[in-house]
PDB file of C-alpha atoms in Angstrom:
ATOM      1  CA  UNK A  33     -65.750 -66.326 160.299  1.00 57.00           C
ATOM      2  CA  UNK A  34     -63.660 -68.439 158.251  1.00 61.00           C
ATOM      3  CA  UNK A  35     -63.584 -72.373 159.031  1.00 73.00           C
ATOM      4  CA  UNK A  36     -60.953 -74.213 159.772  1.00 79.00           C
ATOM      5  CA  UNK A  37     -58.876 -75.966 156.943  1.00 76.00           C
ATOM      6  CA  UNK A  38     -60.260 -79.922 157.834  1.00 74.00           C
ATOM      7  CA  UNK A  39     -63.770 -78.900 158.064  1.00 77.00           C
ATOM      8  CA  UNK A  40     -63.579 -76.643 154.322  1.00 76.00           C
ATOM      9  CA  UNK A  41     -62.125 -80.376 153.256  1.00 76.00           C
ATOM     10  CA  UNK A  42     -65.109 -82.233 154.571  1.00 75.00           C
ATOM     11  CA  UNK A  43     -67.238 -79.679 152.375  1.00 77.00           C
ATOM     12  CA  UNK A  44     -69.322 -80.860 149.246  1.00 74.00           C
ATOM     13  CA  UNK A  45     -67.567 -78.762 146.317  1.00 77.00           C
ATOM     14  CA  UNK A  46     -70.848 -77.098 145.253  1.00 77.00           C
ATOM     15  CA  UNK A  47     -70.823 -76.120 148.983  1.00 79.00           C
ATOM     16  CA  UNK A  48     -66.947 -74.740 148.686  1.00 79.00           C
ATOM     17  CA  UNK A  49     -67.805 -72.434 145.540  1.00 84.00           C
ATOM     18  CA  UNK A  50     -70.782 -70.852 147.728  1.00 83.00           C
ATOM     19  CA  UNK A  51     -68.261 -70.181 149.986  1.00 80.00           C
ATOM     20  CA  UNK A  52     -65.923 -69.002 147.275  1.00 81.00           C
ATOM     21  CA  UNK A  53     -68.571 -66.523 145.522  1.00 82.00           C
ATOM     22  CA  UNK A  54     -69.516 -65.306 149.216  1.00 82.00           C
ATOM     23  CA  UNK A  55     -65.825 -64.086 149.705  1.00 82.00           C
ATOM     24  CA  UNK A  56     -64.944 -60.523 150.058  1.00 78.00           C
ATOM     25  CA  UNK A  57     -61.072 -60.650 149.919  1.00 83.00           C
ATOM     26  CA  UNK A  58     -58.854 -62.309 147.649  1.00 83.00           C
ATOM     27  CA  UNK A  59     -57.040 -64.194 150.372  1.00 84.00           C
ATOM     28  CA  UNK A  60     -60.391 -66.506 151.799  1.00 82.00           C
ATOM     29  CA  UNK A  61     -61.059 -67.191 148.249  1.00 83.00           C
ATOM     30  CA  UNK A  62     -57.466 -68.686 147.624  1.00 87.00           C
ATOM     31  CA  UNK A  63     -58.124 -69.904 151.310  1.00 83.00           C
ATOM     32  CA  UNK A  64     -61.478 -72.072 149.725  1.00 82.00           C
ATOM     33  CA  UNK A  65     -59.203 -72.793 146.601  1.00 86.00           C
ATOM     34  CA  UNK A  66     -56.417 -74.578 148.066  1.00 86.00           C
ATOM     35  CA  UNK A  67     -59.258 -76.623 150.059  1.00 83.00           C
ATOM     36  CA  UNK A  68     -60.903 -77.536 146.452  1.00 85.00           C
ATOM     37  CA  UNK A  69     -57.819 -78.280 145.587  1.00 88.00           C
ATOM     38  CA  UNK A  70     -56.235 -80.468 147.990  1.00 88.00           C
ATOM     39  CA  UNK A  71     -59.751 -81.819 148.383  1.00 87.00           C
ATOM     40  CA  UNK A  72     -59.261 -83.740 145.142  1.00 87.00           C
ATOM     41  CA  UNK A  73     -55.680 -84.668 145.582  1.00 90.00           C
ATOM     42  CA  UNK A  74     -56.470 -86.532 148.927  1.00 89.00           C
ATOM     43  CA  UNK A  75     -59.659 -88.463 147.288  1.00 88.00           C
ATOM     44  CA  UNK A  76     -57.531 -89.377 144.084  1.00 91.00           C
ATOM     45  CA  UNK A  77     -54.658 -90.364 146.577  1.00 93.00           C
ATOM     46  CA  UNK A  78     -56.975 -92.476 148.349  1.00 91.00           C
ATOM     47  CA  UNK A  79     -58.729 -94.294 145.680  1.00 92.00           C
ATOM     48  CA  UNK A  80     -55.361 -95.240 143.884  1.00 93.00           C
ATOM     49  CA  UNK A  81     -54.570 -96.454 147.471  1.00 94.00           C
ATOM     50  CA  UNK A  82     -57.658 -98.176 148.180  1.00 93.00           C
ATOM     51  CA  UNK A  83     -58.300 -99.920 145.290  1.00 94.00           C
ATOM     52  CA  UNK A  84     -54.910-100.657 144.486  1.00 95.00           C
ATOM     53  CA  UNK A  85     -55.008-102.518 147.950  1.00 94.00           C
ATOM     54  CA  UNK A  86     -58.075-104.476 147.529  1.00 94.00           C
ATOM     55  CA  UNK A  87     -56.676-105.621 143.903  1.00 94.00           C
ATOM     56  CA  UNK A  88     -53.373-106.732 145.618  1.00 94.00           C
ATOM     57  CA  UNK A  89     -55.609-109.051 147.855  1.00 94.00           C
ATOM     58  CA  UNK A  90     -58.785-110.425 145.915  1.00 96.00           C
ATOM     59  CA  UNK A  91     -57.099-110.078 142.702  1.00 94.00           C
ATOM     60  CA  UNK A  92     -57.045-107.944 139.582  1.00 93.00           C
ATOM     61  CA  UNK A  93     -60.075-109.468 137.770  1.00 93.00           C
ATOM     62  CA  UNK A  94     -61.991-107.589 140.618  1.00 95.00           C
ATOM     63  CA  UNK A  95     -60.769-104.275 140.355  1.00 95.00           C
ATOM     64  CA  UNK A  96     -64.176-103.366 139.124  1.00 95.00           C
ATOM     65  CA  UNK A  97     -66.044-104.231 142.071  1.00 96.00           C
ATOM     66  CA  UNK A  98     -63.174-102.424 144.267  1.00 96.00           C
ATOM     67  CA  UNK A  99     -63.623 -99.579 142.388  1.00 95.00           C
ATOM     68  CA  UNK A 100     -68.007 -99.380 143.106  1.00 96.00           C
ATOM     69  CA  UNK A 101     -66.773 -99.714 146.920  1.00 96.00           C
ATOM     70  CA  UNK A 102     -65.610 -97.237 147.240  1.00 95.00           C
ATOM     71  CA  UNK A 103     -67.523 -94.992 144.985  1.00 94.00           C
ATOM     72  CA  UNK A 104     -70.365 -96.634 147.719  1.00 95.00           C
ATOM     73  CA  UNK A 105     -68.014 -95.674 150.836  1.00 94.00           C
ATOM     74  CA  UNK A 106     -67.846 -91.859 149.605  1.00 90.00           C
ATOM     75  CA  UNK A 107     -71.524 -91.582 148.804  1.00 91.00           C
ATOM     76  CA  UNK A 108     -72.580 -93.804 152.037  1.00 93.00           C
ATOM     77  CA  UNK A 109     -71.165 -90.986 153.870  1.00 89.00           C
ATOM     78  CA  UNK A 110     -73.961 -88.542 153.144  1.00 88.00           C
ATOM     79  CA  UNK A 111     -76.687 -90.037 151.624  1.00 89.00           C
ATOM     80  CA  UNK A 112     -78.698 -93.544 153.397  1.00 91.00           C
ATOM     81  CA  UNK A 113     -81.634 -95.071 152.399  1.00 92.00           C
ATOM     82  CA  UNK A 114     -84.520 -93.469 154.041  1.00 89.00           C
ATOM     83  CA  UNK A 115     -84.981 -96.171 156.580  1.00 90.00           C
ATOM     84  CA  UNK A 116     -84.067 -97.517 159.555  1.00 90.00           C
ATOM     85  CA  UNK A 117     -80.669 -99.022 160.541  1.00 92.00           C
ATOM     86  CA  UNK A 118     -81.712-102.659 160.944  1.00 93.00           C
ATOM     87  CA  UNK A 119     -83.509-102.292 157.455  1.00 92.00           C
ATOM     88  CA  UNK A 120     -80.542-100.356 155.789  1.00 93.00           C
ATOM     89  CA  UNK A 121     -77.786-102.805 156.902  1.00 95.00           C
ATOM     90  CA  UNK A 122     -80.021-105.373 155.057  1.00 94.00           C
ATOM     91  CA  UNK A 123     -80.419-103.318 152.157  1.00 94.00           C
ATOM     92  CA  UNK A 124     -77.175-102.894 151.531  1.00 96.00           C
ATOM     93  CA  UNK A 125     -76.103-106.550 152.034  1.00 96.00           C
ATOM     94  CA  UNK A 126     -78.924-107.385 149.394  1.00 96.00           C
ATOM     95  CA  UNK A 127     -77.386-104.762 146.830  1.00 96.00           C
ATOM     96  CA  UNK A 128     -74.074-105.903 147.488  1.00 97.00           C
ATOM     97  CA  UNK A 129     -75.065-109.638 146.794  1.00 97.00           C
ATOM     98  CA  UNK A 130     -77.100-108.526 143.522  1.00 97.00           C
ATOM     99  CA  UNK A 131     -73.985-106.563 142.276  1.00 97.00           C
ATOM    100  CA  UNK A 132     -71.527-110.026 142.787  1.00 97.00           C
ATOM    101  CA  UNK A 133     -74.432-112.758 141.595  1.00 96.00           C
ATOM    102  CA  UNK A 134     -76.195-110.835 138.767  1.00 96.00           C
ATOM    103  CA  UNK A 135     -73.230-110.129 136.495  1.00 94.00           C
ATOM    104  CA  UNK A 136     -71.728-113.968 136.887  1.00 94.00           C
ATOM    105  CA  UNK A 137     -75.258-115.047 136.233  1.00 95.00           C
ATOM    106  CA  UNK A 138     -75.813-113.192 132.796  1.00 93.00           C
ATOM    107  CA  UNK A 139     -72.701-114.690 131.594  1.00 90.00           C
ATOM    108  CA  UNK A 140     -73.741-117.890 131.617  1.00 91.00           C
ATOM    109  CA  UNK A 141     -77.621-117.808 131.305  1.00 91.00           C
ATOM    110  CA  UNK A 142     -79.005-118.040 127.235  1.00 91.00           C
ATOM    111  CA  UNK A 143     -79.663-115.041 125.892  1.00 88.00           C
ATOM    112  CA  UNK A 144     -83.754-115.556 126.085  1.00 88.00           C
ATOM    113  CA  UNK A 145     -83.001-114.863 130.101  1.00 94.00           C
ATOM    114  CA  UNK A 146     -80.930-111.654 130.186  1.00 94.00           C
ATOM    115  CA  UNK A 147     -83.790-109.114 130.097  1.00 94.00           C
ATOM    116  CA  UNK A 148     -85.892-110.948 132.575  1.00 95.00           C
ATOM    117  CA  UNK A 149     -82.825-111.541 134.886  1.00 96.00           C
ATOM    118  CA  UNK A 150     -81.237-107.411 134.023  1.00 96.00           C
ATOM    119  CA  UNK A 151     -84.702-106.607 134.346  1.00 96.00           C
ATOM    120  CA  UNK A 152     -85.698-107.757 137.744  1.00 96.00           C
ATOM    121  CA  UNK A 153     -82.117-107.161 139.647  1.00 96.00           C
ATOM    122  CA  UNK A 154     -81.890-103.792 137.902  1.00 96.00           C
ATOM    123  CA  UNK A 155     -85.227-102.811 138.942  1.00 95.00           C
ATOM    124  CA  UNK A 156     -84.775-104.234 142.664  1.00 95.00           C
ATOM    125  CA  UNK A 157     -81.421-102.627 142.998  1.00 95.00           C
ATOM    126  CA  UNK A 158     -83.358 -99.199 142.468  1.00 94.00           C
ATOM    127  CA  UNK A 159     -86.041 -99.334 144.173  1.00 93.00           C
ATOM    128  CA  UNK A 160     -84.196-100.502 147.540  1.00 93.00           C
ATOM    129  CA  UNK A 161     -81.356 -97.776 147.167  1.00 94.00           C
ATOM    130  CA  UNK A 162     -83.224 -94.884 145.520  1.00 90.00           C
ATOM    131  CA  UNK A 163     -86.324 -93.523 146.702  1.00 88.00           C
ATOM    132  CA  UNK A 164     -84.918 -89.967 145.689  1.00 87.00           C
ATOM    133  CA  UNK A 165     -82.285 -89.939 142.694  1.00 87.00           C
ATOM    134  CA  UNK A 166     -81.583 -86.433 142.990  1.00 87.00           C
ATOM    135  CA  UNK A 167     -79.698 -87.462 146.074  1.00 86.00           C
ATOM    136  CA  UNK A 168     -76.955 -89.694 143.581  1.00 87.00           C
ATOM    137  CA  UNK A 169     -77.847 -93.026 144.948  1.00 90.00           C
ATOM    138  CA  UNK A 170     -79.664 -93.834 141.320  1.00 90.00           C
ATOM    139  CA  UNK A 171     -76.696 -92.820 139.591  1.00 91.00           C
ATOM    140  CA  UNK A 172     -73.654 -94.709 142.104  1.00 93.00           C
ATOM    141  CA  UNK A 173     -75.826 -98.025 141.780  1.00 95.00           C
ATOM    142  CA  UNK A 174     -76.658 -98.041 138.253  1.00 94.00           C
ATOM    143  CA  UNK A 175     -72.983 -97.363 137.819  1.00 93.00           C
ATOM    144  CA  UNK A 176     -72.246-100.281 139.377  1.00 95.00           C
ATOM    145  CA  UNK A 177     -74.351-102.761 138.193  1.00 95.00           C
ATOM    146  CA  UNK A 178     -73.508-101.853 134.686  1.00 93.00           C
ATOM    147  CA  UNK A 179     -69.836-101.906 135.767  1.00 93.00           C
ATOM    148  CA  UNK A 180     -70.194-105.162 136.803  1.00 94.00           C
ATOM    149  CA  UNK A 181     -72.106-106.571 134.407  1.00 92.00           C
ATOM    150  CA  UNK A 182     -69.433-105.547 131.630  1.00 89.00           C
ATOM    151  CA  UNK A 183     -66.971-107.578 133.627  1.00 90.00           C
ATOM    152  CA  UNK A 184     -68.545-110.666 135.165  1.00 92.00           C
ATOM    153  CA  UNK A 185     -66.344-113.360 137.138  1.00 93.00           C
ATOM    154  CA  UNK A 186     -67.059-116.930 137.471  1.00 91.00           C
ATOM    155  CA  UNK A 187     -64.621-119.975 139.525  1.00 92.00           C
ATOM    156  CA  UNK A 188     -62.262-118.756 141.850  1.00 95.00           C
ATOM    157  CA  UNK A 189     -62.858-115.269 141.282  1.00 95.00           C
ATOM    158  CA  UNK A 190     -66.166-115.122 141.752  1.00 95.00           C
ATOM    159  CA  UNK A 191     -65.363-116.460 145.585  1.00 96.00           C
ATOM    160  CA  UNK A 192     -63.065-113.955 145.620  1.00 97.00           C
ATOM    161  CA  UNK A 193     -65.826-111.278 144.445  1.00 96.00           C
ATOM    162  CA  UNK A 194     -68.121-112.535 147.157  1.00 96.00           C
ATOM    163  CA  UNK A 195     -65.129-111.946 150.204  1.00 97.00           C
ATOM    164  CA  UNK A 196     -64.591-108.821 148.758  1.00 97.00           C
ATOM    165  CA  UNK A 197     -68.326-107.506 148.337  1.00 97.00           C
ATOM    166  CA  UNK A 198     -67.945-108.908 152.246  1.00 97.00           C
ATOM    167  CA  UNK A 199     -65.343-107.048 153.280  1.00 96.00           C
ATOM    168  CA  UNK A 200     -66.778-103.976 151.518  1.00 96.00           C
ATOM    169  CA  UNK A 201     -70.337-104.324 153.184  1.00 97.00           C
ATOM    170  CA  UNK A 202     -68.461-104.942 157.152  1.00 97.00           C
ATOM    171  CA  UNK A 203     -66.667-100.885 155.995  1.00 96.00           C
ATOM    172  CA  UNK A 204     -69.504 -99.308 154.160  1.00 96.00           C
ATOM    173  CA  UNK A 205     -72.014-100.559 156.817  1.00 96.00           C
ATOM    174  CA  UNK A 206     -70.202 -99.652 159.547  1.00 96.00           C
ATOM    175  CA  UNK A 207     -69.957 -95.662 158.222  1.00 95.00           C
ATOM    176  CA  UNK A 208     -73.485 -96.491 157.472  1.00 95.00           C
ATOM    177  CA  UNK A 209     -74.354 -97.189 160.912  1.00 95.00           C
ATOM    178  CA  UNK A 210     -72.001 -94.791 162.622  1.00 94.00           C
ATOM    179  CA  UNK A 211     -73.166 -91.695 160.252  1.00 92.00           C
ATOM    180  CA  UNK A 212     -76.902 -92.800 159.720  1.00 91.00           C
ATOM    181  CA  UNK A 213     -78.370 -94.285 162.997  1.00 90.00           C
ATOM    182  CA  UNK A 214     -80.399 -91.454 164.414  1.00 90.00           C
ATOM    183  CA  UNK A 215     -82.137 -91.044 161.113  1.00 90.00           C
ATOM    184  CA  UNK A 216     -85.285 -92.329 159.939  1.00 88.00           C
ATOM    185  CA  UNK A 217     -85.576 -94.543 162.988  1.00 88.00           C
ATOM    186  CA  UNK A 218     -89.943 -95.381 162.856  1.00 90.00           C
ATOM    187  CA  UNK A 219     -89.535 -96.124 159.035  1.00 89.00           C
ATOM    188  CA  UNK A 220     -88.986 -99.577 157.742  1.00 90.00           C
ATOM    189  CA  UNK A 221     -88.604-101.556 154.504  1.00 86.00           C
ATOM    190  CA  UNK A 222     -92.050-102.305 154.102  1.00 86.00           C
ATOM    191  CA  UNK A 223     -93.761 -99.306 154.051  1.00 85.00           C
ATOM    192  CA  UNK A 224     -91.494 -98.255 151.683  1.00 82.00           C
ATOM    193  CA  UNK A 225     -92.954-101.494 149.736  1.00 84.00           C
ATOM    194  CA  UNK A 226     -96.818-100.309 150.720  1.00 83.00           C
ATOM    195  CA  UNK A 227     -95.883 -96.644 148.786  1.00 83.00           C
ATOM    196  CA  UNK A 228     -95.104 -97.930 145.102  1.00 85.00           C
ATOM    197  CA  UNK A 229     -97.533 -96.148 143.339  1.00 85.00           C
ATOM    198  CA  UNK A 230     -97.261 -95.934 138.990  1.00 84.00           C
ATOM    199  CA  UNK A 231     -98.865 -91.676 139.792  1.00 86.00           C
ATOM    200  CA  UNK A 232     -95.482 -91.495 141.286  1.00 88.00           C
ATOM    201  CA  UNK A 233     -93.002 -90.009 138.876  1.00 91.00           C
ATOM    202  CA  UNK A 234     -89.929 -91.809 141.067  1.00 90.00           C
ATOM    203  CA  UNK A 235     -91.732 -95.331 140.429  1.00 90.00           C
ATOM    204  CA  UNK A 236     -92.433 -94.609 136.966  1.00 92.00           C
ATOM    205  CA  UNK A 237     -88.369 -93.806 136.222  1.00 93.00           C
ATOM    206  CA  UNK A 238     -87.434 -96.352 138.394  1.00 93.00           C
ATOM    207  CA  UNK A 239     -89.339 -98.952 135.821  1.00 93.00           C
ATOM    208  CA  UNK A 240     -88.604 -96.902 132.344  1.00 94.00           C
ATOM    209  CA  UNK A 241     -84.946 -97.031 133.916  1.00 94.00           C
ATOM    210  CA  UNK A 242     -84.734-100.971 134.674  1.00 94.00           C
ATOM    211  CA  UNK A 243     -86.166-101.662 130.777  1.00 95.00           C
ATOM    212  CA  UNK A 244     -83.673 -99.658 129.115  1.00 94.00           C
ATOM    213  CA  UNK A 245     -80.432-100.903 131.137  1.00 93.00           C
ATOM    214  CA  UNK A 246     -82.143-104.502 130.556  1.00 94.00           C
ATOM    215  CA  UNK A 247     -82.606-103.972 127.373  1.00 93.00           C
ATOM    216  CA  UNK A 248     -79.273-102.537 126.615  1.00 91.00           C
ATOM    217  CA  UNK A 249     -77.127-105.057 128.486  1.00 91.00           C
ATOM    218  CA  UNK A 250     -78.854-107.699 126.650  1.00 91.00           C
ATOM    219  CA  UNK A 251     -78.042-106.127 123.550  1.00 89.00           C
ATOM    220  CA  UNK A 252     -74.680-105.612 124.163  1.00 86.00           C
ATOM    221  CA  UNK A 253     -74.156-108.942 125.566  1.00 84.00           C
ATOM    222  CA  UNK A 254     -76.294-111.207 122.663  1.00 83.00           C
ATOM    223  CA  UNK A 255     -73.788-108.838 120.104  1.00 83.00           C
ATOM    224  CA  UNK A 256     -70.950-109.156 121.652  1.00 78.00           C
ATOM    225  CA  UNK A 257     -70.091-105.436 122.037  1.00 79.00           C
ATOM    226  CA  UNK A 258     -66.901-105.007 124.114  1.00 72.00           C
ATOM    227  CA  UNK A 259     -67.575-101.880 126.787  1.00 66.00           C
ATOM    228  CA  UNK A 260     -70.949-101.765 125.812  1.00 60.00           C
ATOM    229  CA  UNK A 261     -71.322 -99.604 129.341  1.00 63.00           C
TER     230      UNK A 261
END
């Protein structure tokens, strides 16, 4: 039986060329097609709309950080962080304020400070967000951290960052809570804490993952290499 139109839109596009390659007529396949299709159209719309709109209000210079929100909203959708709600809604308030303070920080701290400091919030960003990277949470938050950290704010705009990064967590936690809360309801931050274990091949590329970004940012910073992401 072929679905209906809004729920082939809602569909993950690996999921939509199943579908696709499952076909026996010509028709449902152009049927899946046009929902591929228009699929893309509506999330380009949106994001020109989105961040275009968030840029018109906290200003140009954060663009950048507009631009991870709502790379976070799409991917908050599906994918939480293996934890309760209370713990998650912290979570992502503490990634949020690492993604604002950490890139204004390493602006102005001497370069002897930017592994430690890349180090430590790269590391903590990880291991809070990602206790599977195949599910795209590694990739979405390294993204944005390096993102950021290739265009810092400081003054004004850094104010304006922080409203923004508030703004953002009041949307992305409320999909967060309204798609997530029945989940993972008897697991909390801390025992996620008590399983860090260097067997585990997660921990181990959570670390080898934090010392290369730190050690590449600081690079590119001390040198003075423009994009360096």
């Amino acid at each position: 039986m072929k679905m209906k139109f809004y729920d082939a839109l809602q569909m993950d596009p690996a999921i939509l060329k199943r579908q696709i390659a499952a076909c026996d007529t010509k028709q449902e396949k152009m049927y899946y097609w046009a929902a591929m299709a228009a699929r893309s159209v509506l999330i380009v719309a949106f994001a020109i709309v989105f961040i275009s709109l968030l840029s018109s209000v906290f200003g140009a210079d954060n663009t950048p950080l507009a631009m991870a929100l709502f790379c976070i909203m799409l991917g908050i959708r599906f994918v939480n962080f293996e934890y309760c709600t209370k713990d998650s809604l912290l979570t992502l308030a503490a990634a949020l304020a690492i993604l604002v303070l950490a890139p204004s920080a390493a602006a102005v701290l001497p370069p002897l400070f930017l592994i430690p400091l890349h180090f430590v919030c790269f590391f903590s960003l990880l291991y809070i967000t990602t206790q599977r990277p195949e599910m795209g949470n590694g990739g979405l938050y390294s993204f944005a951290y390096i993102y950021l950290t290739g265009n810092p704010v400081v003054g004004e705009a850094l104010i304006r960052r922080g409203l923004l990064a508030l703004a953002g967590y009041l949307l992305c936690g409320a999909i967060l809570f309204v798609k997530h809360r029945h989940q993972h309801k008897t697991i909390r931050f801390h025992h996620v804490i008590q399983k860090f274990d260097l067997s585990k091949p997660v921990c181990l590329w959570q670390l080898r993952m934090a010392l290369g970004v730190s050690l590449v940012l600081t690079a590119g910073q001390v040198f003075g290499v423009e994009r360096f992401m």
